[in-house]
Structure formats: structure tokens, C-alpha cells
Amino acid sequence: MTDLLRNWKFNEDYIHNVVLTLIYLWLLIHIGRWIVSKIKGEQKRTAASLFIPLLIYAVVGTLLLWLMDGDFFNDWTFTGWFWHDLTLWILAGLFVLLCLLLLVRSVRRRSSMKKVSGLLLVLLVGEFLIGSFVMTVFHAAGRSVTMSFDSPMVVTEDDGIAINKIRMKIPNGQENGISTSDNRFQIVAVDLKTGKKEWGRKAIWQEYVLGQTEDGILVVNSKDEELYFLDAATGDVHLEEKDWVEHYPELADNLSHEQADYYIDDTGSLYLYALDGKYYRVAEGKLTKNPAYEKEVQKGFFGDEENGEAERVQQVVQELYPDLLEAQPIMGTEKDASMLLAYKEKRNQEQITVARVSTKEAVIQWKTKVDYQEEPGTSPLDVHMSEDATYVFAAGSLYKISEPAGVLEFVYQYRWNKRTDIAELH
């Protein structure tokens, strides 16, 4: 109730203030008309004739302000998510068709412009109400959904593009006491400099984005038992499996379609465990075979941490920052003797604080809060560091933080596939 009443106050949101002003003016006009009519005695005016319409207007206004307060109207924009956009196109097409039928009928009956305008307004309101119901039921408009990263973060150094496979989990009720959900997937590329979406493509659960190779972004589809390479700049399929193995005949009918059988290192070299039980490496246009490659492939499954390094970093955190709640190191750099930490300022906070701290002395160089959610089997945070910025991927959003100042420049929200500037977040 407190949140609903809060929406009747003016704030920093320009659109909210304009709509609220119009609502207040409409209420004042209705009260003024009632008073004037009462004074003139033109017709019998009771208190009920004033308060019942005011109550109706207040309920409708509260609903409208509540919808504007959240992300509801974002769901009425095209986002790049296939089923979401398809539903919007159907609703828009239906509205245009009904308008055309209404106009044809009005011309035949020679209806007045006032009547036609009124019918169009009724049609628009009806379309909005029905469409809102459809978007709420099938696409969780105005409801909470879970956004997570369903692949390793791939950053192309040449183009400065971040590529992720994104999972959208939409709750759809309970079955036998267990919460159920609808999962949707999309591969999205974002320009790290501008925060603009470069491209997106629909994906399925069994598609795995593994990383950037010399031939493009490697994707393995275990359902259709195929692999292919995407062009990082466009998202188009650059090379299919049948064309790729023509360069490496030894891999024909010998490729696994399980993600754990592949590993891509920092240079773009591809290591794989083939169906013949042998280990191969594809690099610089050449295919080599060596049992020692098994160690490289295992890095993709077990991780690539240096022996004892994690324990040493954790010890530094405990010694220098013992007061930080649930502090966990994310990434370190020897260049400036610093590391990234994630910690909570309060146990019950919904966000988590990411900070760059010194590994030599207890100094926090910068910190910023990011949305946070823990999903079983997924990493809650992913980080990419460049010379002029640190990028944090958390809870379905990409945060760009400038270096060394630590200023949050923008947040890219994958649910709506758009950049949100800092001013819009407050």
C-alpha cells in the first residue's frame, strides 16, 4: 500500500510527473464541475455523485501509475526475444486490421468524426487491456523473471564486442508443489564501447557458445549433433561443420557434440577430444594430434587455476579486508597490485558490491553495486577487464565501469536488450 501511495507523489521521472499532473488536473476539473453545478442548482448533486467517480478515477490512476513505476511498458517494446516480439507483431497487426474494418464500416454508415474518434479510442483501450493480459500471462510483463548467462563470456578484442548466450526464465506456476518455468534463450552481442546491441539470434537449450577461435565463435548443438562458427561482427553462420572438416579430413565423422570435449585458450587455439579417443589441436590452420592435449581439454571442465593461487588470494582478502561481509575475490591483476572483490554491505541486501581493492594495503580504490542472484549450476558474476574499463556481468545485466576512476558508465539490460544510462536508474 505504501508503494502505491508513493506513486501519487512527484519524483525525478519526467513521464511520471506529466501523467500525474494530467490525472490531478482531471480530478480537479471533475470537482470544479460538481461545485459549479451545485452552486447554480442546475441539477441535483449528491455527495455520492462526486465521490463515486473520484473513487473510480483514483483506482484507474493508481493502476496506471503502478504500471509506469515498474518495467511494464518496456514489455510493449520490441526487445529481440523471438516469442515476445512475435506476440507484439500479432497484437499490432490485429489492432491495425480492426481499425481498418472500423473505418470502412464508418464510411459506409457515414458516421461523424466524433463518433469514429470515440470508437477508435475504445478500440485502443480494449486492445491495451487485452494485450496487457496476453503479455502478462505469456511473457511475464510486469512480473519478475530471472535472467542469467548460459555460456562463458566471449569478448572479441578486435571489435570490442561481448557475446553471451542469455537464458530468460519465466515462472509459470507450480506442479506437485514444485515451481515450474518456461526457459528462453538468445545469443546476444553488445558493443562494449557504446553499450548498443550489435546483433542477436534465437537459441535453444542444447546450444553451447564455447568461445572465439580462428574460424569464428564456436557453437556446439548437442540436440542436432552439429557444430558451427558464427561471424562475431554479424552473428551469421560463418562456417558450418561439413565445410570446416573439409580442411581437416581426419575430423570427418569424428567430432563430439558435447561441450565438455572442447577447450579454447586465450590465443584462439581449439583443443578437442574426438570420437576416436584421441586429442587434437586446431591452430594456425593446422591440425595436430598429441596425448598431451588431454590436459588442455580438461581445463574447460575443471578450470584453469594455478595450483594454490586461489588459497593465496583468499588469504590476502582475509588479512587486509576482514570486515567485508562474505568477501570473495573475483579477479586479480599483477600490473597494479589490485584485485576485484565481491562482498555484501548488509546480509539481507539484494545487491552485491563489486570493488577494486589493493593487494598491498587495505585500500578500496572504487566500488559499485550490481544486481545479484544465485542460480544453481551458474556463476553469479562474470568479469572482463580492459585498459580503460571493467565489465561486470551479473543478474542478466552488463555493467561498464571506467578505469581507474571507477565510474559506472552504463548498464545493458538483456531482458529488453537496451542500454540504460545511469540517470535512468535513479
Coordinates of C-alpha atoms in Angstrom, one line a residue:
M1 CA 0.0 0.0 0.0
T2 CA 2.9 2.4 0.8
D3 CA 4.4 1.8 -2.6
L4 CA 1.0 2.6 -4.3
L5 CA 0.7 5.8 -2.4
R6 CA 4.3 6.7 -3.2
N7 CA 3.3 6.7 -6.9
W8 CA 1.0 9.7 -6.3
K9 CA 4.0 11.9 -5.4
F10 CA 6.1 13.8 -7.9
N11 CA 9.6 12.4 -8.4
E12 CA 12.5 12.7 -10.8
D13 CA 10.8 10.8 -13.6
Y14 CA 9.6 13.3 -16.2
I15 CA 7.0 11.0 -17.8
H16 CA 5.6 10.0 -14.4
N17 CA 5.3 13.7 -13.4
V18 CA 3.5 14.6 -16.7
V19 CA 1.0 11.7 -16.3
L20 CA 0.5 12.5 -12.6
T21 CA -0.2 16.2 -13.5
L22 CA -2.8 15.2 -16.0
I23 CA -4.5 12.9 -13.5
Y24 CA -4.6 15.7 -10.9
L25 CA -6.0 18.2 -13.4
W26 CA -8.7 15.7 -14.4
L27 CA -9.7 15.2 -10.8
L28 CA -9.7 19.0 -10.1
I29 CA -11.8 19.6 -13.3
H30 CA -14.4 17.0 -12.1
I31 CA -14.5 18.5 -8.6
G32 CA -14.9 22.0 -10.1
R33 CA -17.7 21.0 -12.4
W34 CA -19.5 19.4 -9.5
I35 CA -19.1 22.5 -7.3
V36 CA -20.3 24.9 -10.1
S37 CA -23.3 22.7 -10.9
K38 CA -24.1 22.6 -7.2
I39 CA -23.9 26.4 -6.8
K40 CA -26.1 27.0 -9.9
G41 CA -28.6 24.4 -8.8
E42 CA -28.8 23.1 -12.4
Q43 CA -29.4 19.6 -11.2
K44 CA -29.5 17.6 -8.0
R45 CA -25.9 16.8 -7.0
T46 CA -25.3 14.5 -4.1
A47 CA -22.0 13.6 -2.3
A48 CA -22.2 10.2 -3.9
S49 CA -22.2 11.7 -7.4
L50 CA -18.9 13.3 -6.5
F51 CA -17.1 10.6 -4.6
I52 CA -18.0 7.5 -6.6
P53 CA -16.5 8.9 -9.9
L54 CA -13.5 10.2 -7.9
L55 CA -13.0 6.7 -6.4
I56 CA -13.1 5.2 -9.9
Y57 CA -10.6 7.7 -11.2
A58 CA -8.4 7.1 -8.2
V59 CA -8.4 3.3 -8.8
V60 CA -7.7 3.7 -12.5
G61 CA -5.0 6.3 -11.8
T62 CA -3.3 4.1 -9.2
L63 CA -3.3 1.2 -11.7
L64 CA -1.7 3.4 -14.4
L65 CA 0.9 4.9 -12.1
W66 CA 1.7 1.4 -10.7
L67 CA 2.3 0.1 -14.2
M68 CA 4.5 3.1 -15.1
D69 CA 6.5 2.7 -11.9
G70 CA 7.8 -0.7 -12.9
D71 CA 9.1 -2.2 -16.2
F72 CA 5.7 -3.0 -17.5
F73 CA 5.8 -0.7 -20.5
N74 CA 9.2 -2.0 -21.5
D75 CA 7.4 -5.2 -22.5
W76 CA 5.4 -3.2 -25.0
T77 CA 8.6 -2.5 -27.0
F78 CA 10.4 -4.9 -29.4
T79 CA 13.3 -6.5 -27.5
G80 CA 14.7 -9.0 -29.9
W81 CA 13.3 -12.0 -27.9
F82 CA 11.6 -14.0 -30.6
W83 CA 8.3 -15.1 -29.0
H84 CA 7.9 -11.7 -27.2
D85 CA 8.3 -9.8 -30.5
L86 CA 6.1 -12.2 -32.4
T87 CA 3.3 -11.6 -29.9
L88 CA 3.7 -7.8 -30.3
W89 CA 3.6 -8.0 -34.1
I90 CA 0.4 -10.1 -33.8
L91 CA -1.2 -7.6 -31.4
A92 CA -0.2 -4.7 -33.6
G93 CA -1.4 -6.4 -36.7
L94 CA -4.8 -7.2 -35.1
F95 CA -5.2 -3.6 -34.0
V96 CA -4.4 -2.2 -37.5
L97 CA -6.9 -4.7 -39.0
L98 CA -9.7 -3.8 -36.6
C99 CA -9.0 -0.1 -37.2
L100 CA -9.4 -0.6 -40.9
L101 CA -12.6 -2.6 -40.5
L102 CA -13.9 0.1 -38.2
L103 CA -13.1 2.9 -40.7
V104 CA -14.7 1.0 -43.6
R105 CA -17.8 0.5 -41.6
S106 CA -17.9 4.1 -40.5
V107 CA -17.5 5.4 -44.1
R108 CA -20.4 3.2 -45.3
R109 CA -22.6 4.4 -42.5
R110 CA -21.4 8.0 -42.8
S111 CA -20.6 8.2 -39.1
S112 CA -19.4 11.5 -37.6
M113 CA -15.8 12.1 -36.9
K114 CA -16.5 12.4 -33.2
K115 CA -18.1 9.0 -33.2
V116 CA -15.3 7.5 -35.1
S117 CA -12.7 9.0 -32.8
G118 CA -14.6 7.7 -29.8
L119 CA -14.8 4.2 -31.3
L120 CA -11.0 4.2 -32.1
L121 CA -10.3 5.3 -28.5
V122 CA -12.4 2.4 -27.1
L123 CA -10.7 0.1 -29.5
L124 CA -7.2 1.3 -28.4
V125 CA -8.1 0.9 -24.7
G126 CA -9.6 -2.6 -25.3
E127 CA -6.5 -3.6 -27.3
F128 CA -4.2 -2.4 -24.5
L129 CA -6.2 -4.2 -21.8
I130 CA -6.3 -7.5 -23.8
G131 CA -2.7 -7.2 -24.9
S132 CA -1.6 -6.5 -21.4
F133 CA -3.3 -9.7 -20.2
V134 CA -1.6 -11.6 -23.0
M135 CA 1.8 -10.1 -22.4
T136 CA 1.4 -10.7 -18.6
V137 CA 0.3 -14.4 -18.9
F138 CA 2.7 -15.5 -21.7
H139 CA 5.7 -13.1 -21.3
A140 CA 5.6 -12.1 -17.6
A141 CA 5.0 -8.4 -18.3
G142 CA 5.2 -6.6 -15.1
R143 CA 6.4 -9.7 -13.3
S144 CA 9.7 -10.9 -12.1
V145 CA 11.8 -13.0 -14.4
T146 CA 15.2 -14.5 -13.9
M147 CA 18.0 -13.5 -16.4
S148 CA 21.2 -15.4 -16.4
F149 CA 24.2 -16.2 -18.6
D150 CA 24.1 -19.6 -20.1
S151 CA 27.6 -19.6 -21.6
P152 CA 31.1 -18.2 -20.9
M153 CA 31.6 -14.6 -21.8
V154 CA 33.2 -14.2 -25.2
V155 CA 34.9 -10.8 -25.8
T156 CA 36.3 -10.1 -29.3
E157 CA 39.4 -8.0 -28.8
D158 CA 39.4 -6.6 -32.4
D159 CA 35.8 -5.5 -32.5
G160 CA 35.2 -4.9 -28.7
I161 CA 32.1 -7.0 -28.7
A162 CA 30.8 -9.1 -25.8
I163 CA 28.9 -12.2 -26.9
N164 CA 26.8 -14.2 -24.4
K165 CA 24.1 -16.8 -24.5
I166 CA 21.3 -15.5 -22.3
R167 CA 18.7 -17.5 -20.5
M168 CA 15.3 -16.0 -19.6
K169 CA 13.4 -18.0 -17.0
I170 CA 9.7 -17.1 -16.8
P171 CA 7.8 -18.6 -13.8
N172 CA 4.5 -20.2 -14.9
G173 CA 3.1 -21.7 -11.7
Q174 CA 3.6 -24.9 -9.7
E175 CA 3.2 -28.5 -10.3
N176 CA 3.1 -31.1 -7.5
G177 CA 4.4 -28.4 -5.1
I178 CA 7.4 -27.6 -7.4
S179 CA 7.8 -24.3 -9.1
T180 CA 7.9 -24.6 -12.9
S181 CA 9.2 -22.1 -15.5
D182 CA 9.5 -21.5 -19.2
N183 CA 13.0 -21.0 -20.5
R184 CA 14.0 -19.0 -23.5
F185 CA 17.5 -18.5 -24.9
Q186 CA 19.2 -15.9 -27.1
I187 CA 22.7 -15.3 -28.2
V188 CA 23.4 -11.5 -27.9
A189 CA 26.3 -9.4 -29.0
V190 CA 26.9 -6.0 -27.3
D191 CA 29.3 -3.2 -28.3
L192 CA 31.3 -2.6 -25.2
K193 CA 32.2 1.0 -26.2
T194 CA 28.7 2.2 -26.9
G195 CA 26.5 -0.2 -25.0
K196 CA 24.4 -0.9 -28.1
K197 CA 23.2 -4.2 -29.3
E198 CA 25.1 -5.4 -32.4
W199 CA 23.1 -8.5 -33.1
G200 CA 21.0 -11.3 -31.6
R201 CA 19.9 -14.7 -32.7
K202 CA 17.4 -17.2 -31.2
A203 CA 19.0 -20.2 -29.5
I204 CA 17.9 -23.4 -27.9
W205 CA 18.8 -25.1 -24.6
Q206 CA 21.2 -27.5 -26.1
E207 CA 23.3 -24.9 -28.0
Y208 CA 26.6 -24.0 -26.3
V209 CA 28.7 -21.0 -27.1
L210 CA 32.3 -22.1 -26.4
G211 CA 34.5 -19.2 -27.4
Q212 CA 36.3 -17.4 -30.2
T213 CA 38.5 -19.4 -32.5
E214 CA 40.4 -18.6 -35.7
D215 CA 37.3 -19.5 -37.6
G216 CA 34.8 -17.6 -35.6
I217 CA 32.7 -18.1 -32.5
L218 CA 32.3 -21.9 -31.9
V219 CA 28.8 -23.1 -31.1
V220 CA 28.0 -26.8 -30.4
N221 CA 24.5 -28.0 -30.8
S222 CA 24.2 -31.3 -29.0
K223 CA 20.5 -31.7 -29.9
D224 CA 21.0 -31.6 -33.7
E225 CA 24.6 -33.0 -33.3
E226 CA 26.3 -30.3 -35.2
L227 CA 28.8 -27.5 -34.6
Y228 CA 29.2 -24.3 -36.5
F229 CA 31.1 -21.0 -36.3
L230 CA 29.5 -17.6 -36.1
D231 CA 30.8 -14.3 -37.5
A232 CA 31.5 -12.2 -34.4
A233 CA 30.6 -9.0 -36.2
T234 CA 27.2 -10.1 -37.7
G235 CA 26.1 -13.2 -35.9
D236 CA 25.7 -15.0 -39.2
V237 CA 26.9 -18.6 -39.6
H238 CA 30.4 -18.1 -41.0
L239 CA 31.3 -21.8 -41.3
E240 CA 29.3 -25.0 -41.0
E241 CA 30.7 -28.3 -39.7
K242 CA 30.7 -30.0 -43.2
D243 CA 32.7 -27.2 -44.6
W244 CA 35.1 -27.0 -41.7
V245 CA 36.1 -30.7 -41.7
E246 CA 37.0 -30.4 -45.4
H247 CA 40.1 -28.6 -44.2
Y248 CA 40.7 -31.3 -41.6
P249 CA 39.7 -34.6 -43.1
E250 CA 40.8 -36.5 -40.0
L251 CA 37.9 -35.0 -38.1
A252 CA 35.2 -36.1 -40.5
D253 CA 32.7 -38.3 -38.7
N254 CA 35.0 -37.9 -35.7
L255 CA 33.6 -34.9 -33.9
S256 CA 31.9 -35.0 -30.5
H257 CA 29.0 -32.7 -29.9
E258 CA 29.4 -32.4 -26.2
Q259 CA 30.6 -29.1 -24.9
A260 CA 33.0 -30.7 -22.3
D261 CA 35.1 -32.2 -25.1
Y262 CA 36.3 -28.8 -26.3
Y263 CA 38.5 -26.1 -24.9
I264 CA 39.6 -22.8 -26.4
D265 CA 42.6 -21.0 -24.9
D266 CA 43.4 -17.3 -24.9
T267 CA 45.1 -17.4 -28.3
G268 CA 42.1 -18.9 -30.0
S269 CA 43.6 -22.4 -30.3
L270 CA 41.0 -25.1 -30.2
Y271 CA 41.6 -28.3 -28.3
L272 CA 39.2 -31.2 -28.7
Y273 CA 38.6 -34.8 -27.6
A274 CA 37.4 -36.7 -30.7
L275 CA 35.3 -39.8 -31.0
D276 CA 38.3 -42.0 -31.8
G277 CA 39.6 -41.3 -28.3
K278 CA 42.4 -39.0 -29.5
Y279 CA 43.1 -35.4 -28.5
Y280 CA 43.6 -32.8 -31.2
R281 CA 44.6 -29.1 -31.6
V282 CA 43.5 -26.8 -34.3
A283 CA 45.6 -23.7 -34.5
E284 CA 47.1 -21.5 -37.3
G285 CA 45.2 -23.5 -39.9
K286 CA 46.8 -26.8 -38.9
L287 CA 45.5 -29.9 -37.1
T288 CA 47.9 -31.7 -34.8
K289 CA 47.4 -34.8 -32.5
N290 CA 49.0 -35.3 -29.2
P291 CA 48.0 -37.1 -26.0
A292 CA 49.3 -34.2 -24.0
Y293 CA 46.4 -32.1 -25.2
E294 CA 44.2 -34.0 -22.7
K295 CA 45.4 -31.6 -20.1
E296 CA 44.2 -28.6 -22.1
V297 CA 40.8 -30.1 -22.8
Q298 CA 40.4 -30.8 -19.0
K299 CA 40.8 -27.1 -18.3
G300 CA 37.5 -26.5 -19.9
F301 CA 35.8 -28.9 -17.5
F302 CA 37.8 -28.5 -14.3
G303 CA 39.0 -24.9 -14.7
D304 CA 42.4 -23.4 -15.2
E305 CA 43.5 -22.1 -11.8
E306 CA 47.1 -22.2 -10.8
N307 CA 47.9 -24.6 -8.0
G308 CA 47.4 -22.9 -4.7
E309 CA 46.7 -19.5 -6.2
A310 CA 43.0 -19.4 -5.1
E311 CA 44.1 -20.1 -1.5
R312 CA 46.8 -17.4 -1.6
V313 CA 44.3 -14.8 -2.9
Q314 CA 41.7 -15.7 -0.3
Q315 CA 44.4 -15.3 2.4
V316 CA 45.1 -11.8 1.2
V317 CA 41.5 -10.9 1.4
Q318 CA 41.2 -12.2 5.0
E319 CA 44.2 -10.3 6.1
L320 CA 43.5 -7.0 4.5
Y321 CA 39.7 -6.9 4.4
P322 CA 38.4 -8.9 7.4
D323 CA 35.5 -6.6 7.9
L324 CA 33.9 -7.0 4.5
L325 CA 30.9 -9.3 4.6
E326 CA 31.2 -12.5 2.6
A327 CA 34.1 -11.1 0.6
Q328 CA 35.1 -13.2 -2.4
P329 CA 37.9 -12.4 -4.9
I330 CA 36.8 -12.3 -8.5
M331 CA 39.9 -11.4 -10.5
G332 CA 43.3 -10.1 -9.8
T333 CA 46.0 -8.2 -11.8
E334 CA 49.7 -8.0 -11.1
K335 CA 50.0 -4.8 -13.1
D336 CA 48.8 -2.5 -10.3
A337 CA 48.8 -4.9 -7.4
S338 CA 45.0 -4.9 -7.1
M339 CA 42.1 -7.3 -7.4
L340 CA 38.3 -7.3 -7.8
L341 CA 36.3 -8.3 -4.8
A342 CA 32.6 -9.0 -4.4
Y343 CA 31.0 -8.6 -1.0
K344 CA 27.8 -7.6 0.8
E345 CA 27.4 -4.4 2.8
K346 CA 24.4 -6.0 4.6
R347 CA 23.4 -9.6 4.9
N348 CA 19.8 -9.0 3.6
Q349 CA 20.7 -6.7 0.7
E350 CA 19.5 -7.8 -2.8
Q351 CA 22.5 -6.2 -4.5
I352 CA 26.2 -7.1 -4.1
T353 CA 29.1 -4.7 -4.1
V354 CA 31.9 -5.1 -6.6
A355 CA 35.1 -3.2 -5.7
R356 CA 38.7 -2.9 -6.9
V357 CA 41.0 -3.1 -3.9
S358 CA 44.7 -3.1 -3.2
T359 CA 46.5 -6.3 -2.5
K360 CA 49.3 -4.4 -0.7
E361 CA 47.3 -2.3 1.8
A362 CA 43.6 -2.1 2.9
V363 CA 42.5 0.5 0.3
I364 CA 39.3 0.3 -1.7
Q365 CA 40.0 2.1 -5.0
W366 CA 36.4 2.1 -6.2
K367 CA 33.2 0.3 -5.6
T368 CA 29.8 -0.1 -7.2
K369 CA 26.6 -2.0 -6.5
V370 CA 25.3 -4.6 -9.0
D371 CA 22.2 -6.7 -9.1
Y372 CA 22.8 -10.2 -7.8
Q373 CA 21.1 -13.6 -8.0
E374 CA 22.3 -17.1 -7.3
E375 CA 21.2 -19.9 -9.6
P376 CA 22.3 -23.5 -9.1
G377 CA 24.9 -24.5 -11.6
T378 CA 25.6 -21.0 -12.8
S379 CA 28.2 -18.3 -11.9
P380 CA 26.5 -15.2 -10.4
L381 CA 29.3 -12.9 -11.7
D382 CA 31.5 -12.8 -14.7
V383 CA 34.1 -10.1 -15.4
H384 CA 36.1 -8.8 -18.3
M385 CA 38.9 -6.3 -17.8
S386 CA 40.4 -3.9 -20.4
E387 CA 42.8 -1.0 -20.1
D388 CA 40.1 1.6 -19.7
A389 CA 37.1 -0.3 -18.3
T390 CA 36.0 -3.2 -16.2
Y391 CA 32.8 -5.0 -17.4
V392 CA 30.8 -6.9 -14.8
F393 CA 28.1 -9.4 -15.9
A394 CA 25.5 -10.1 -13.2
A395 CA 21.8 -10.9 -13.0
G396 CA 21.3 -10.5 -16.7
S397 CA 22.9 -7.1 -16.9
L398 CA 26.2 -5.8 -18.2
Y399 CA 27.9 -3.0 -16.1
K400 CA 30.6 -0.8 -17.6
I401 CA 32.9 0.7 -15.0
S402 CA 35.6 3.1 -16.1
E403 CA 39.2 2.6 -15.1
P404 CA 40.9 3.9 -13.0
A405 CA 38.1 6.3 -11.8
G406 CA 35.6 3.5 -11.2
V407 CA 32.7 5.5 -12.6
L408 CA 29.6 3.4 -13.7
E409 CA 29.0 4.5 -17.3
F410 CA 26.1 2.4 -18.3
V411 CA 24.1 -0.8 -17.7
Y412 CA 23.0 -3.0 -20.5
Q413 CA 19.8 -5.0 -19.7
Y414 CA 19.5 -8.2 -21.6
R415 CA 15.8 -8.7 -20.9
W416 CA 15.0 -5.6 -23.1
N417 CA 18.2 -5.6 -25.0
K418 CA 18.9 -2.0 -24.4
R419 CA 21.4 0.3 -22.8
T420 CA 20.2 2.1 -19.7
D421 CA 22.1 5.3 -18.8
I422 CA 22.8 5.9 -15.1
A423 CA 20.4 8.9 -14.9
E424 CA 17.5 6.5 -15.9
L425 CA 18.4 4.1 -13.0
H426 CA 17.8 6.7 -10.2

